[in-house]
PDB file of C-alpha atoms in Angstrom:
ATOM      1  CA  MET A  29       0.247   0.164   0.317  1.00 46.00           C
ATOM      2  CA  SER A  30       1.563   3.253  -0.611  1.00 48.00           C
ATOM      3  CA  THR A  31       0.668   6.493   1.058  1.00 49.00           C
ATOM      4  CA  GLN A  32      -1.220   8.271  -1.401  1.00 50.00           C
ATOM      5  CA  ASP A  33      -3.119   4.608  -1.094  1.00 52.00           C
ATOM      6  CA  GLU A  34      -2.846   5.471   2.967  1.00 52.00           C
ATOM      7  CA  LEU A  35      -4.728   9.045   1.543  1.00 58.00           C
ATOM      8  CA  ARG A  36      -8.190   9.131  -0.744  1.00 67.00           C
ATOM      9  CA  GLY A  37      -8.955  12.589   0.420  1.00 75.00           C
ATOM     10  CA  PRO A  38      -8.305  16.407   2.221  1.00 95.00           C
ATOM     11  CA  VAL A  39      -7.647  15.247   5.692  1.00 97.00           C
ATOM     12  CA  GLY A  40      -5.790  17.450   8.349  1.00 98.00           C
ATOM     13  CA  TRP A  41      -2.420  18.288   7.992  1.00 98.00           C
ATOM     14  CA  ARG A  42      -1.247  16.381  10.337  1.00 98.00           C
ATOM     15  CA  THR A  43      -2.864  12.776   9.845  1.00 97.00           C
ATOM     16  CA  ALA A  44      -0.671  13.239   6.437  1.00 97.00           C
ATOM     17  CA  MET A  45       2.407  14.048   7.662  1.00 97.00           C
ATOM     18  CA  GLU A  46       2.041  11.157   9.351  1.00 97.00           C
ATOM     19  CA  ALA A  47       1.113   8.859   6.164  1.00 95.00           C
ATOM     20  CA  ALA A  48       3.394  10.792   4.051  1.00 95.00           C
ATOM     21  CA  LEU A  49       6.834   9.595   6.743  1.00 94.00           C
ATOM     22  CA  TYR A  50       5.895   7.104   8.127  1.00 93.00           C
ATOM     23  CA  GLY A  51       2.414   5.226   6.981  1.00 93.00           C
ATOM     24  CA  PRO A  52       3.808   2.315   4.686  1.00 90.00           C
ATOM     25  CA  GLY A  53       6.489   3.506   1.237  1.00 86.00           C
ATOM     26  CA  GLY A  54       6.163   6.929   3.612  1.00 90.00           C
ATOM     27  CA  PHE A  55       9.969   8.803   3.490  1.00 90.00           C
ATOM     28  CA  TYR A  56      11.715   7.913   6.486  1.00 87.00           C
ATOM     29  CA  VAL A  57      10.188   3.975   6.370  1.00 87.00           C
ATOM     30  CA  ARG A  58      10.883   2.828   2.942  1.00 79.00           C
ATOM     31  CA  PRO A  59      12.943   0.040   2.977  1.00 74.00           C
ATOM     32  CA  GLY A  60      16.898   0.973   0.707  1.00 62.00           C
ATOM     33  CA  GLY A  61      17.930   4.422  -0.069  1.00 55.00           C
ATOM     34  CA  PRO A  62      20.482   6.667   1.461  1.00 56.00           C
ATOM     35  CA  GLY A  63      18.651   7.688   4.256  1.00 56.00           C
ATOM     36  CA  PRO A  64      17.550  11.693   5.075  1.00 59.00           C
ATOM     37  CA  ALA A  65      21.657  12.534   4.635  1.00 56.00           C
ATOM     38  CA  GLY A  66      20.395  11.513   0.701  1.00 54.00           C
ATOM     39  CA  HIS A  67      18.275  14.281   1.319  1.00 51.00           C
ATOM     40  CA  PHE A  68      19.135  17.485   3.823  1.00 59.00           C
ATOM     41  CA  ARG A  69      22.672  18.389   5.479  1.00 66.00           C
ATOM     42  CA  THR A  70      22.863  17.827   9.119  1.00 80.00           C
ATOM     43  CA  SER A  71      24.950  18.810  11.402  1.00 81.00           C
ATOM     44  CA  VAL A  72      25.634  15.611  12.140  1.00 87.00           C
ATOM     45  CA  HIS A  73      27.172  15.873   7.998  1.00 81.00           C
ATOM     46  CA  ALA A  74      27.949  18.779   7.919  1.00 77.00           C
ATOM     47  CA  SER A  75      31.284  18.100  10.417  1.00 80.00           C
ATOM     48  CA  PRO A  76      32.519  15.403  12.538  1.00 87.00           C
ATOM     49  CA  LEU A  77      33.537  18.675  15.407  1.00 89.00           C
ATOM     50  CA  TYR A  78      29.383  18.342  16.206  1.00 91.00           C
ATOM     51  CA  ALA A  79      29.732  14.820  17.407  1.00 93.00           C
ATOM     52  CA  GLY A  80      32.814  15.525  19.010  1.00 94.00           C
ATOM     53  CA  ALA A  81      30.384  18.323  20.150  1.00 95.00           C
ATOM     54  CA  VAL A  82      27.687  15.844  21.876  1.00 97.00           C
ATOM     55  CA  ALA A  83      30.581  13.931  23.638  1.00 97.00           C
ATOM     56  CA  ARG A  84      31.374  16.369  25.840  1.00 96.00           C
ATOM     57  CA  LEU A  85      28.379  17.043  26.921  1.00 97.00           C
ATOM     58  CA  LEU A  86      28.136  13.532  27.546  1.00 98.00           C
ATOM     59  CA  LEU A  87      31.456  14.003  29.538  1.00 97.00           C
ATOM     60  CA  ARG A  88      29.966  16.054  31.557  1.00 96.00           C
ATOM     61  CA  VAL A  89      26.670  14.544  32.064  1.00 97.00           C
ATOM     62  CA  ASP A  90      28.284  11.651  33.238  1.00 97.00           C
ATOM     63  CA  GLU A  91      30.851  14.343  35.746  1.00 96.00           C
ATOM     64  CA  GLN A  92      27.414  14.671  36.937  1.00 95.00           C
ATOM     65  CA  LEU A  93      25.842  11.851  37.703  1.00 97.00           C
ATOM     66  CA  GLY A  94      28.932  10.425  38.539  1.00 96.00           C
ATOM     67  CA  HIS A  95      30.191   7.864  36.493  1.00 97.00           C
ATOM     68  CA  PRO A  96      27.775   5.340  36.858  1.00 96.00           C
ATOM     69  CA  GLU A  97      29.211   1.692  34.843  1.00 95.00           C
ATOM     70  CA  GLY A  98      25.875   2.295  32.713  1.00 96.00           C
ATOM     71  CA  LEU A  99      26.052   5.893  30.651  1.00 98.00           C
ATOM     72  CA  ASP A 100      22.769   6.100  27.967  1.00 98.00           C
ATOM     73  CA  LEU A 101      23.054   7.382  25.297  1.00 98.00           C
ATOM     74  CA  VAL A 102      20.265   7.819  23.145  1.00 98.00           C
ATOM     75  CA  ASP A 103      19.248   8.723  19.978  1.00 98.00           C
ATOM     76  CA  VAL A 104      16.342   9.913  18.793  1.00 98.00           C
ATOM     77  CA  GLY A 105      15.439  10.172  14.885  1.00 94.00           C
ATOM     78  CA  ALA A 106      18.420   8.986  15.240  1.00 93.00           C
ATOM     79  CA  GLY A 107      18.611   8.842  11.116  1.00 91.00           C
ATOM     80  CA  ARG A 108      21.118   5.666   9.955  1.00 90.00           C
ATOM     81  CA  GLY A 109      22.569   6.169  13.717  1.00 93.00           C
ATOM     82  CA  GLU A 110      25.583   8.611  12.793  1.00 94.00           C
ATOM     83  CA  LEU A 111      25.736  10.905  15.756  1.00 95.00           C
ATOM     84  CA  LEU A 112      26.681   8.098  17.790  1.00 97.00           C
ATOM     85  CA  ALA A 113      29.024   6.328  15.976  1.00 95.00           C
ATOM     86  CA  GLY A 114      30.918   9.622  16.018  1.00 95.00           C
ATOM     87  CA  VAL A 115      29.915   9.973  19.759  1.00 97.00           C
ATOM     88  CA  LEU A 116      31.498   6.317  20.154  1.00 97.00           C
ATOM     89  CA  ALA A 117      34.436   7.471  18.272  1.00 96.00           C
ATOM     90  CA  ALA A 118      35.497  11.060  19.770  1.00 96.00           C
ATOM     91  CA  LEU A 119      34.253   9.836  23.660  1.00 98.00           C
ATOM     92  CA  PRO A 120      37.734   7.794  25.044  1.00 97.00           C
ATOM     93  CA  GLU A 121      38.113   4.907  25.219  1.00 97.00           C
ATOM     94  CA  PRO A 122      37.209   3.773  28.932  1.00 97.00           C
ATOM     95  CA  VAL A 123      33.733   5.834  28.743  1.00 98.00           C
ATOM     96  CA  ALA A 124      32.907   4.494  25.259  1.00 97.00           C
ATOM     97  CA  ALA A 125      32.651   0.967  27.831  1.00 97.00           C
ATOM     98  CA  ARG A 126      30.826   2.317  30.284  1.00 98.00           C
ATOM     99  CA  VAL A 127      27.438   4.256  26.946  1.00 98.00           C
ATOM    100  CA  ARG A 128      24.292   2.506  26.172  1.00 98.00           C
ATOM    101  CA  PRO A 129      23.952   3.770  22.790  1.00 98.00           C
ATOM    102  CA  TYR A 130      20.127   4.194  21.620  1.00 98.00           C
ATOM    103  CA  ALA A 131      19.501   4.832  17.739  1.00 98.00           C
ATOM    104  CA  VAL A 132      15.901   5.612  17.629  1.00 97.00           C
ATOM    105  CA  GLU A 133      14.282   5.559  14.568  1.00 94.00           C
ATOM    106  CA  LYS A 134      11.637   3.675  12.759  1.00 92.00           C
ATOM    107  CA  ALA A 135      12.965   2.275   9.560  1.00 89.00           C
ATOM    108  CA  GLU A 136      14.881  -0.968  10.364  1.00 90.00           C
ATOM    109  CA  ARG A 137      18.182  -1.151  11.353  1.00 92.00           C
ATOM    110  CA  PRO A 138      20.448  -0.083   9.069  1.00 90.00           C
ATOM    111  CA  GLN A 139      23.366  -3.004   7.829  1.00 90.00           C
ATOM    112  CA  GLY A 140      26.856  -2.660   9.270  1.00 92.00           C
ATOM    113  CA  LEU A 141      26.199  -0.769  12.092  1.00 94.00           C
ATOM    114  CA  ASP A 142      27.825  -0.583  14.972  1.00 94.00           C
ATOM    115  CA  PRO A 143      27.014  -4.089  17.210  1.00 95.00           C
ATOM    116  CA  ARG A 144      26.842  -1.817  19.972  1.00 96.00           C
ATOM    117  CA  ILE A 145      24.239  -0.188  18.996  1.00 97.00           C
ATOM    118  CA  ARG A 146      20.600  -0.138  20.369  1.00 97.00           C
ATOM    119  CA  TRP A 147      18.295   0.131  17.836  1.00 97.00           C
ATOM    120  CA  ALA A 148      14.349   0.746  18.903  1.00 97.00           C
ATOM    121  CA  ALA A 149      11.033   2.794  17.716  1.00 95.00           C
ATOM    122  CA  GLU A 150      11.010   4.409  20.943  1.00 96.00           C
ATOM    123  CA  PRO A 151      12.724   5.896  23.776  1.00 97.00           C
ATOM    124  CA  PRO A 152      13.815   2.972  26.278  1.00 97.00           C
ATOM    125  CA  ALA A 153      11.939   4.063  29.290  1.00 97.00           C
ATOM    126  CA  GLY A 154      15.068   4.583  32.426  1.00 97.00           C
ATOM    127  CA  THR A 155      17.920   6.194  31.100  1.00 98.00           C
ATOM    128  CA  ALA A 156      20.082   7.488  32.635  1.00 98.00           C
ATOM    129  CA  GLY A 157      22.480  10.118  30.833  1.00 98.00           C
ATOM    130  CA  LEU A 158      21.739  12.209  28.153  1.00 98.00           C
ATOM    131  CA  LEU A 159      18.811  11.607  25.283  1.00 98.00           C
ATOM    132  CA  PHE A 160      19.629  13.873  22.194  1.00 98.00           C
ATOM    133  CA  ALA A 161      17.465  14.539  19.119  1.00 97.00           C
ATOM    134  CA  ASN A 162      18.782  15.903  16.348  1.00 95.00           C
ATOM    135  CA  GLU A 163      15.736  17.114  13.840  1.00 93.00           C
ATOM    136  CA  TRP A 164      13.658  15.324  15.325  1.00 96.00           C
ATOM    137  CA  LEU A 165      10.496  17.544  16.451  1.00 97.00           C
ATOM    138  CA  ASP A 166      10.753  18.735  13.269  1.00 96.00           C
ATOM    139  CA  ASN A 167       8.984  15.843  11.175  1.00 95.00           C
ATOM    140  CA  VAL A 168       6.488  15.584  14.567  1.00 97.00           C
ATOM    141  CA  PRO A 169       3.692  15.353  12.511  1.00 98.00           C
ATOM    142  CA  LEU A 170       1.059  18.421  12.986  1.00 98.00           C
ATOM    143  CA  ASP A 171      -2.035  19.876  12.050  1.00 98.00           C
ATOM    144  CA  ILE A 172      -1.994  23.762  10.604  1.00 98.00           C
ATOM    145  CA  ALA A 173      -4.957  26.306  11.471  1.00 97.00           C
ATOM    146  CA  GLN A 174      -5.764  29.253   8.946  1.00 96.00           C
ATOM    147  CA  ASP A 175      -8.301  31.794  11.225  1.00 93.00           C
ATOM    148  CA  GLY A 176      -9.608  29.380  13.559  1.00 94.00           C
ATOM    149  CA  HIS A 177     -10.291  26.452  11.215  1.00 97.00           C
ATOM    150  CA  TYR A 178      -7.897  23.450  10.512  1.00 98.00           C
ATOM    151  CA  VAL A 179      -6.286  23.244   6.695  1.00 98.00           C
ATOM    152  CA  LEU A 180      -7.056  20.407   4.620  1.00 98.00           C
ATOM    153  CA  VAL A 181      -4.596  19.169   2.033  1.00 97.00           C
ATOM    154  CA  ALA A 182      -5.147  15.968  -0.676  1.00 95.00           C
ATOM    155  CA  PRO A 183      -2.414  13.436  -1.294  1.00 91.00           C
ATOM    156  CA  ASP A 184      -1.132  16.389  -4.607  1.00 93.00           C
ATOM    157  CA  GLY A 185      -1.214  18.865  -1.985  1.00 95.00           C
ATOM    158  CA  THR A 186      -4.063  21.482  -2.800  1.00 96.00           C
ATOM    159  CA  GLU A 187      -4.893  22.809   1.125  1.00 97.00           C
ATOM    160  CA  SER A 188      -9.040  23.010   1.507  1.00 97.00           C
ATOM    161  CA  ARG A 189     -10.541  24.653   4.739  1.00 97.00           C
ATOM    162  CA  GLY A 190     -11.747  21.856   6.737  1.00 97.00           C
ATOM    163  CA  PRO A 191     -13.409  22.332  10.479  1.00 97.00           C
ATOM    164  CA  ALA A 192     -13.335  24.953  13.537  1.00 97.00           C
ATOM    165  CA  VAL A 193      -9.831  24.439  15.350  1.00 97.00           C
ATOM    166  CA  GLU A 194     -11.186  21.713  18.373  1.00 97.00           C
ATOM    167  CA  ALA A 195     -10.787  23.677  21.964  1.00 98.00           C
ATOM    168  CA  ALA A 196      -7.387  21.921  22.713  1.00 98.00           C
ATOM    169  CA  ASP A 197      -5.653  22.878  20.027  1.00 98.00           C
ATOM    170  CA  ARG A 198      -7.667  26.899  20.226  1.00 97.00           C
ATOM    171  CA  ALA A 199      -6.262  26.879  24.100  1.00 98.00           C
ATOM    172  CA  TRP A 200      -2.675  26.643  22.660  1.00 98.00           C
ATOM    173  CA  LEU A 201      -3.022  29.095  20.261  1.00 97.00           C
ATOM    174  CA  GLU A 202      -4.047  31.316  21.952  1.00 97.00           C
ATOM    175  CA  ARG A 203      -0.892  30.803  24.102  1.00 97.00           C
ATOM    176  CA  TRP A 204       1.894  29.881  21.679  1.00 97.00           C
ATOM    177  CA  TRP A 205       0.720  31.261  18.329  1.00 96.00           C
ATOM    178  CA  PRO A 206      -2.515  33.836  19.099  1.00 94.00           C
ATOM    179  CA  GLY A 207      -4.024  36.803  17.110  1.00 87.00           C
ATOM    180  CA  PRO A 208      -5.858  35.585  12.447  1.00 86.00           C
ATOM    181  CA  GLY A 209      -4.069  34.258   9.714  1.00 87.00           C
ATOM    182  CA  ARG A 210      -2.144  30.343   9.030  1.00 95.00           C
ATOM    183  CA  ALA A 211      -1.124  29.209  12.901  1.00 97.00           C
ATOM    184  CA  GLU A 212       1.433  25.460  13.235  1.00 98.00           C
ATOM    185  CA  ILE A 213      -0.301  23.925  15.590  1.00 98.00           C
ATOM    186  CA  GLY A 214       2.418  22.776  17.320  1.00 98.00           C
ATOM    187  CA  ARG A 215       0.967  20.700  21.157  1.00 98.00           C
ATOM    188  CA  PRO A 216       1.640  17.300  19.302  1.00 98.00           C
ATOM    189  CA  ARG A 217       5.816  18.105  18.958  1.00 98.00           C
ATOM    190  CA  ASP A 218       4.855  19.289  22.678  1.00 98.00           C
ATOM    191  CA  GLU A 219       3.519  15.880  23.739  1.00 98.00           C
ATOM    192  CA  ALA A 220       6.427  13.988  22.071  1.00 98.00           C
ATOM    193  CA  TRP A 221       8.997  16.082  23.987  1.00 98.00           C
ATOM    194  CA  ALA A 222       7.806  15.216  27.787  1.00 98.00           C
ATOM    195  CA  ALA A 223       6.764  11.761  26.236  1.00 98.00           C
ATOM    196  CA  ALA A 224      10.976  11.200  25.705  1.00 98.00           C
ATOM    197  CA  VAL A 225      11.709  13.606  28.292  1.00 98.00           C
ATOM    198  CA  ALA A 226       9.558  11.548  30.469  1.00 98.00           C
ATOM    199  CA  THR A 227      12.002   7.923  29.641  1.00 98.00           C
ATOM    200  CA  LEU A 228      15.003  10.003  31.537  1.00 98.00           C
ATOM    201  CA  GLU A 229      15.303   9.911  35.499  1.00 97.00           C
ATOM    202  CA  ARG A 230      17.883  11.217  35.412  1.00 97.00           C
ATOM    203  CA  GLY A 231      20.680  13.269  33.309  1.00 97.00           C
ATOM    204  CA  LEU A 232      19.375  15.831  30.084  1.00 97.00           C
ATOM    205  CA  ALA A 233      17.701  15.956  27.713  1.00 98.00           C
ATOM    206  CA  VAL A 234      18.719  17.654  24.408  1.00 98.00           C
ATOM    207  CA  ALA A 235      16.660  18.629  20.831  1.00 98.00           C
ATOM    208  CA  VAL A 236      18.199  21.261  18.148  1.00 97.00           C
ATOM    209  CA  ASP A 237      15.770  22.358  15.579  1.00 96.00           C
ATOM    210  CA  TYR A 238      14.914  24.920  13.240  1.00 92.00           C
ATOM    211  CA  ALA A 239      13.281  26.305  16.115  1.00 95.00           C
ATOM    212  CA  HIS A 240      11.032  29.578  16.609  1.00 96.00           C
ATOM    213  CA  THR A 241       9.737  31.108  19.496  1.00 94.00           C
ATOM    214  CA  ARG A 242       6.550  32.590  21.253  1.00 94.00           C
ATOM    215  CA  GLY A 243       7.782  36.440  19.615  1.00 91.00           C
ATOM    216  CA  THR A 244       8.731  36.000  16.394  1.00 91.00           C
ATOM    217  CA  ARG A 245       5.933  33.508  15.305  1.00 94.00           C
ATOM    218  CA  PRO A 246       6.175  33.213  11.118  1.00 93.00           C
ATOM    219  CA  ALA A 247       3.161  35.320   9.770  1.00 88.00           C
ATOM    220  CA  TYR A 248       2.530  32.218   6.892  1.00 89.00           C
ATOM    221  CA  GLY A 249       4.291  29.340   9.012  1.00 93.00           C
ATOM    222  CA  THR A 250       7.093  27.207   7.959  1.00 96.00           C
ATOM    223  CA  LEU A 251       5.770  23.761   6.431  1.00 97.00           C
ATOM    224  CA  ALA A 252       8.325  22.760   3.160  1.00 95.00           C
ATOM    225  CA  GLY A 253       9.660  20.112   1.940  1.00 94.00           C
ATOM    226  CA  PHE A 254      12.191  18.198   1.034  1.00 91.00           C
ATOM    227  CA  ARG A 255      14.279  16.625  -2.055  1.00 88.00           C
ATOM    228  CA  GLU A 256      17.858  15.016  -2.603  1.00 82.00           C
ATOM    229  CA  GLY A 257      18.824  18.300  -1.077  1.00 78.00           C
ATOM    230  CA  ARG A 258      16.627  21.113  -2.946  1.00 88.00           C
ATOM    231  CA  GLU A 259      13.972  22.491  -1.420  1.00 90.00           C
ATOM    232  CA  VAL A 260      10.188  21.551  -3.027  1.00 94.00           C
ATOM    233  CA  ALA A 261       6.605  21.892  -2.283  1.00 94.00           C
ATOM    234  CA  PRO A 262       4.931  20.178   0.622  1.00 95.00           C
ATOM    235  CA  VAL A 263       3.227  17.308  -1.042  1.00 95.00           C
ATOM    236  CA  PRO A 264       1.773  14.823   1.225  1.00 95.00           C
ATOM    237  CA  ASP A 265       2.812  11.757  -0.882  1.00 93.00           C
ATOM    238  CA  GLY A 266       5.855   9.750  -0.330  1.00 91.00           C
ATOM    239  CA  SER A 267       7.837  11.468  -2.496  1.00 90.00           C
ATOM    240  CA  CYS A 268       9.401  14.624   0.089  1.00 91.00           C
ATOM    241  CA  ASP A 269      10.736  14.999   3.409  1.00 92.00           C
ATOM    242  CA  VAL A 270       7.879  17.864   4.557  1.00 95.00           C
ATOM    243  CA  THR A 271       8.913  18.975   8.098  1.00 95.00           C
ATOM    244  CA  ALA A 272       7.848  22.491   9.889  1.00 97.00           C
ATOM    245  CA  HIS A 273      10.176  24.553  11.969  1.00 97.00           C
ATOM    246  CA  VAL A 274       9.899  23.499  16.346  1.00 98.00           C
ATOM    247  CA  ALA A 275       7.466  26.406  18.885  1.00 97.00           C
ATOM    248  CA  LEU A 276      10.351  24.964  21.122  1.00 97.00           C
ATOM    249  CA  ASP A 277       9.163  27.975  24.165  1.00 97.00           C
ATOM    250  CA  SER A 278       6.083  25.631  23.960  1.00 98.00           C
ATOM    251  CA  CYS A 279       8.054  22.030  24.626  1.00 98.00           C
ATOM    252  CA  ALA A 280      10.177  23.492  27.809  1.00 97.00           C
ATOM    253  CA  GLY A 281       9.061  22.470  30.503  1.00 94.00           C
ATOM    254  CA  PRO A 282       9.507  23.678  34.120  1.00 92.00           C
ATOM    255  CA  GLY A 283      14.217  24.392  34.509  1.00 94.00           C
ATOM    256  CA  ALA A 284      15.606  23.919  30.671  1.00 96.00           C
ATOM    257  CA  VAL A 285      17.504  26.398  29.064  1.00 95.00           C
ATOM    258  CA  LEU A 286      17.096  27.971  24.986  1.00 96.00           C
ATOM    259  CA  LEU A 287      20.518  28.822  22.804  1.00 95.00           C
ATOM    260  CA  THR A 288      21.397  29.509  20.217  1.00 95.00           C
ATOM    261  CA  GLN A 289      23.279  26.305  18.119  1.00 92.00           C
ATOM    262  CA  ARG A 290      26.086  29.252  18.066  1.00 93.00           C
ATOM    263  CA  GLU A 291      25.352  29.944  22.049  1.00 94.00           C
ATOM    264  CA  ALA A 292      25.478  26.106  23.056  1.00 94.00           C
ATOM    265  CA  LEU A 293      28.785  25.274  20.833  1.00 94.00           C
ATOM    266  CA  ALA A 294      30.393  27.664  22.247  1.00 91.00           C
ATOM    267  CA  ALA A 295      30.313  26.060  25.292  1.00 94.00           C
ATOM    268  CA  LEU A 296      31.403  23.562  24.260  1.00 94.00           C
ATOM    269  CA  GLY A 297      34.546  23.961  22.859  1.00 89.00           C
ATOM    270  CA  VAL A 298      33.365  24.840  18.963  1.00 88.00           C
ATOM    271  CA  SER A 299      35.572  27.665  18.116  1.00 78.00           C
ATOM    272  CA  GLY A 300      35.384  28.795  13.948  1.00 63.00           C
ATOM    273  CA  ALA A 301      38.807  30.933  15.281  1.00 63.00           C
ATOM    274  CA  ARG A 302      41.065  30.979  12.084  1.00 67.00           C
ATOM    275  CA  PRO A 303      44.752  29.069  13.578  1.00 56.00           C
ATOM    276  CA  PRO A 304      47.433  31.852  14.177  1.00 60.00           C
ATOM    277  CA  LEU A 305      49.804  31.904  10.810  1.00 58.00           C
ATOM    278  CA  ALA A 306      52.144  31.361  13.225  1.00 58.00           C
ATOM    279  CA  LEU A 307      51.535  27.658  13.382  1.00 57.00           C
ATOM    280  CA  ALA A 308      51.962  27.473   8.908  1.00 56.00           C
ATOM    281  CA  SER A 309      55.250  27.663   9.973  1.00 60.00           C
ATOM    282  CA  SER A 310      56.153  25.729  12.385  1.00 69.00           C
ATOM    283  CA  ASP A 311      53.724  23.121  11.042  1.00 56.00           C
ATOM    284  CA  PRO A 312      51.832  23.529   7.588  1.00 60.00           C
ATOM    285  CA  ALA A 313      50.023  19.826   7.554  1.00 65.00           C
ATOM    286  CA  GLY A 314      48.658  20.962  11.188  1.00 58.00           C
ATOM    287  CA  TYR A 315      47.612  24.691  10.111  1.00 47.00           C
ATOM    288  CA  VAL A 316      45.500  22.867   7.541  1.00 60.00           C
ATOM    289  CA  ARG A 317      43.923  20.730  10.272  1.00 65.00           C
ATOM    290  CA  ALA A 318      43.429  23.828  12.028  1.00 56.00           C
ATOM    291  CA  LEU A 319      41.864  26.058   9.081  1.00 54.00           C
ATOM    292  CA  ALA A 320      39.928  22.777   7.828  1.00 61.00           C
ATOM    293  CA  SER A 321      38.623  22.666  11.582  1.00 63.00           C
ATOM    294  CA  ALA A 322      37.434  26.059  11.845  1.00 66.00           C
ATOM    295  CA  GLY A 323      35.741  26.068   8.667  1.00 65.00           C
ATOM    296  CA  GLU A 324      33.612  23.698   9.013  1.00 73.00           C
ATOM    297  CA  ALA A 325      32.859  25.136  12.831  1.00 73.00           C
ATOM    298  CA  ALA A 326      32.474  28.010  11.303  1.00 77.00           C
ATOM    299  CA  GLU A 327      29.757  26.081   8.944  1.00 83.00           C
ATOM    300  CA  LEU A 328      28.052  24.542  12.373  1.00 78.00           C
ATOM    301  CA  THR A 329      27.399  28.621  14.338  1.00 84.00           C
ATOM    302  CA  ALA A 330      27.106  30.375  11.337  1.00 83.00           C
ATOM    303  CA  ARG A 331      24.197  33.064  11.625  1.00 86.00           C
ATOM    304  CA  GLY A 332      21.756  32.669   8.625  1.00 86.00           C
ATOM    305  CA  GLY A 333      22.659  28.933   8.705  1.00 86.00           C
ATOM    306  CA  LEU A 334      22.925  26.392  11.272  1.00 83.00           C
ATOM    307  CA  GLY A 335      24.091  28.472  14.147  1.00 79.00           C
ATOM    308  CA  ASP A 336      21.046  30.043  14.083  1.00 92.00           C
ATOM    309  CA  PHE A 337      19.204  26.932  15.424  1.00 93.00           C
ATOM    310  CA  GLY A 338      17.734  25.836  18.560  1.00 96.00           C
ATOM    311  CA  TRP A 339      18.695  23.839  21.585  1.00 97.00           C
ATOM    312  CA  LEU A 340      16.110  23.037  23.887  1.00 97.00           C
ATOM    313  CA  VAL A 341      18.064  21.842  27.538  1.00 97.00           C
ATOM    314  CA  GLN A 342      15.970  19.950  29.722  1.00 97.00           C
ATOM    315  CA  PRO A 343      17.761  18.589  33.095  1.00 97.00           C
ATOM    316  CA  VAL A 344      16.570  15.841  34.783  1.00 97.00           C
ATOM    317  CA  GLY A 345      18.151  16.075  38.408  1.00 94.00           C
ATOM    318  CA  VAL A 346      21.182  17.519  37.577  1.00 93.00           C
ATOM    319  CA  ALA A 347      22.176  21.584  36.201  1.00 84.00           C
ATOM    320  CA  ALA A 348      20.097  22.576  33.074  1.00 79.00           C
ATOM    321  CA  TRP A 349      23.657  23.166  31.486  1.00 74.00           C
ATOM    322  CA  PRO A 350      26.594  21.157  32.766  1.00 65.00           C
ATOM    323  CA  ASP A 351      30.241  22.841  33.837  1.00 62.00           C
TER     324      ASP A 351
END
């Protein structure tokens, strides 16, 4: 059965996204193919510096937890496990030996994945360590409203006016996205994030995503599609990624901290500063390596690009941003 078979008429965007991304033949679950990395570039794919920064964050959490015998690392929306592999490679061997890595994905486990990585459809309960979700929440399906009514969509992307927005969604809009016009109802993302955080007994939960806050909600929303590295019309037929930016402030629980990726990575030792020219004379090869690393760091922290991503840091029994 294809996504087109799933959707025979106009439905709400949340239903359409669920079928297009995760239903039979959906964009994220179809077997084979390059996976998400073949369609868009995330921080994970931009540079190994990103995995190194996550490894340093895990070390800080490990310190706060008192170096437990088992240190959990849960990657929600793990793609093909690239981030977990990078973090394991960046950790000191004694720490890596204690890490229990979990890749949380609805797709099947890819061939050749490090056997240490456990594959799961949902975050495991009762973990202690770091739960990390890089560009996951933007693919949690949501409904769209226009002037108090749901927006319906046909399999070809044609939109129409639907019924009036129900009470729970109306309350969310009044609190988090007030005013007339088009809005993306982030309540399912709030619930998905709260459920993920609830699996963590002690540690840190971090969500990284395209984001906006109440004072900067986009007037016409952010719904978009991506295929093979290009932005395309968000047609919910399974042929492309369908995504919308995340209202991270509405997801945040008690004690949470909101940062830009630029701020977060700087605190984790990622710097785009050029190496000193003197190094070019004393160690030419080292200078070239340092220059390449600085270029990658600059991409990860760039204004108007990856550096503007939001980091939602949610503590569970530890400091919100460990020193």
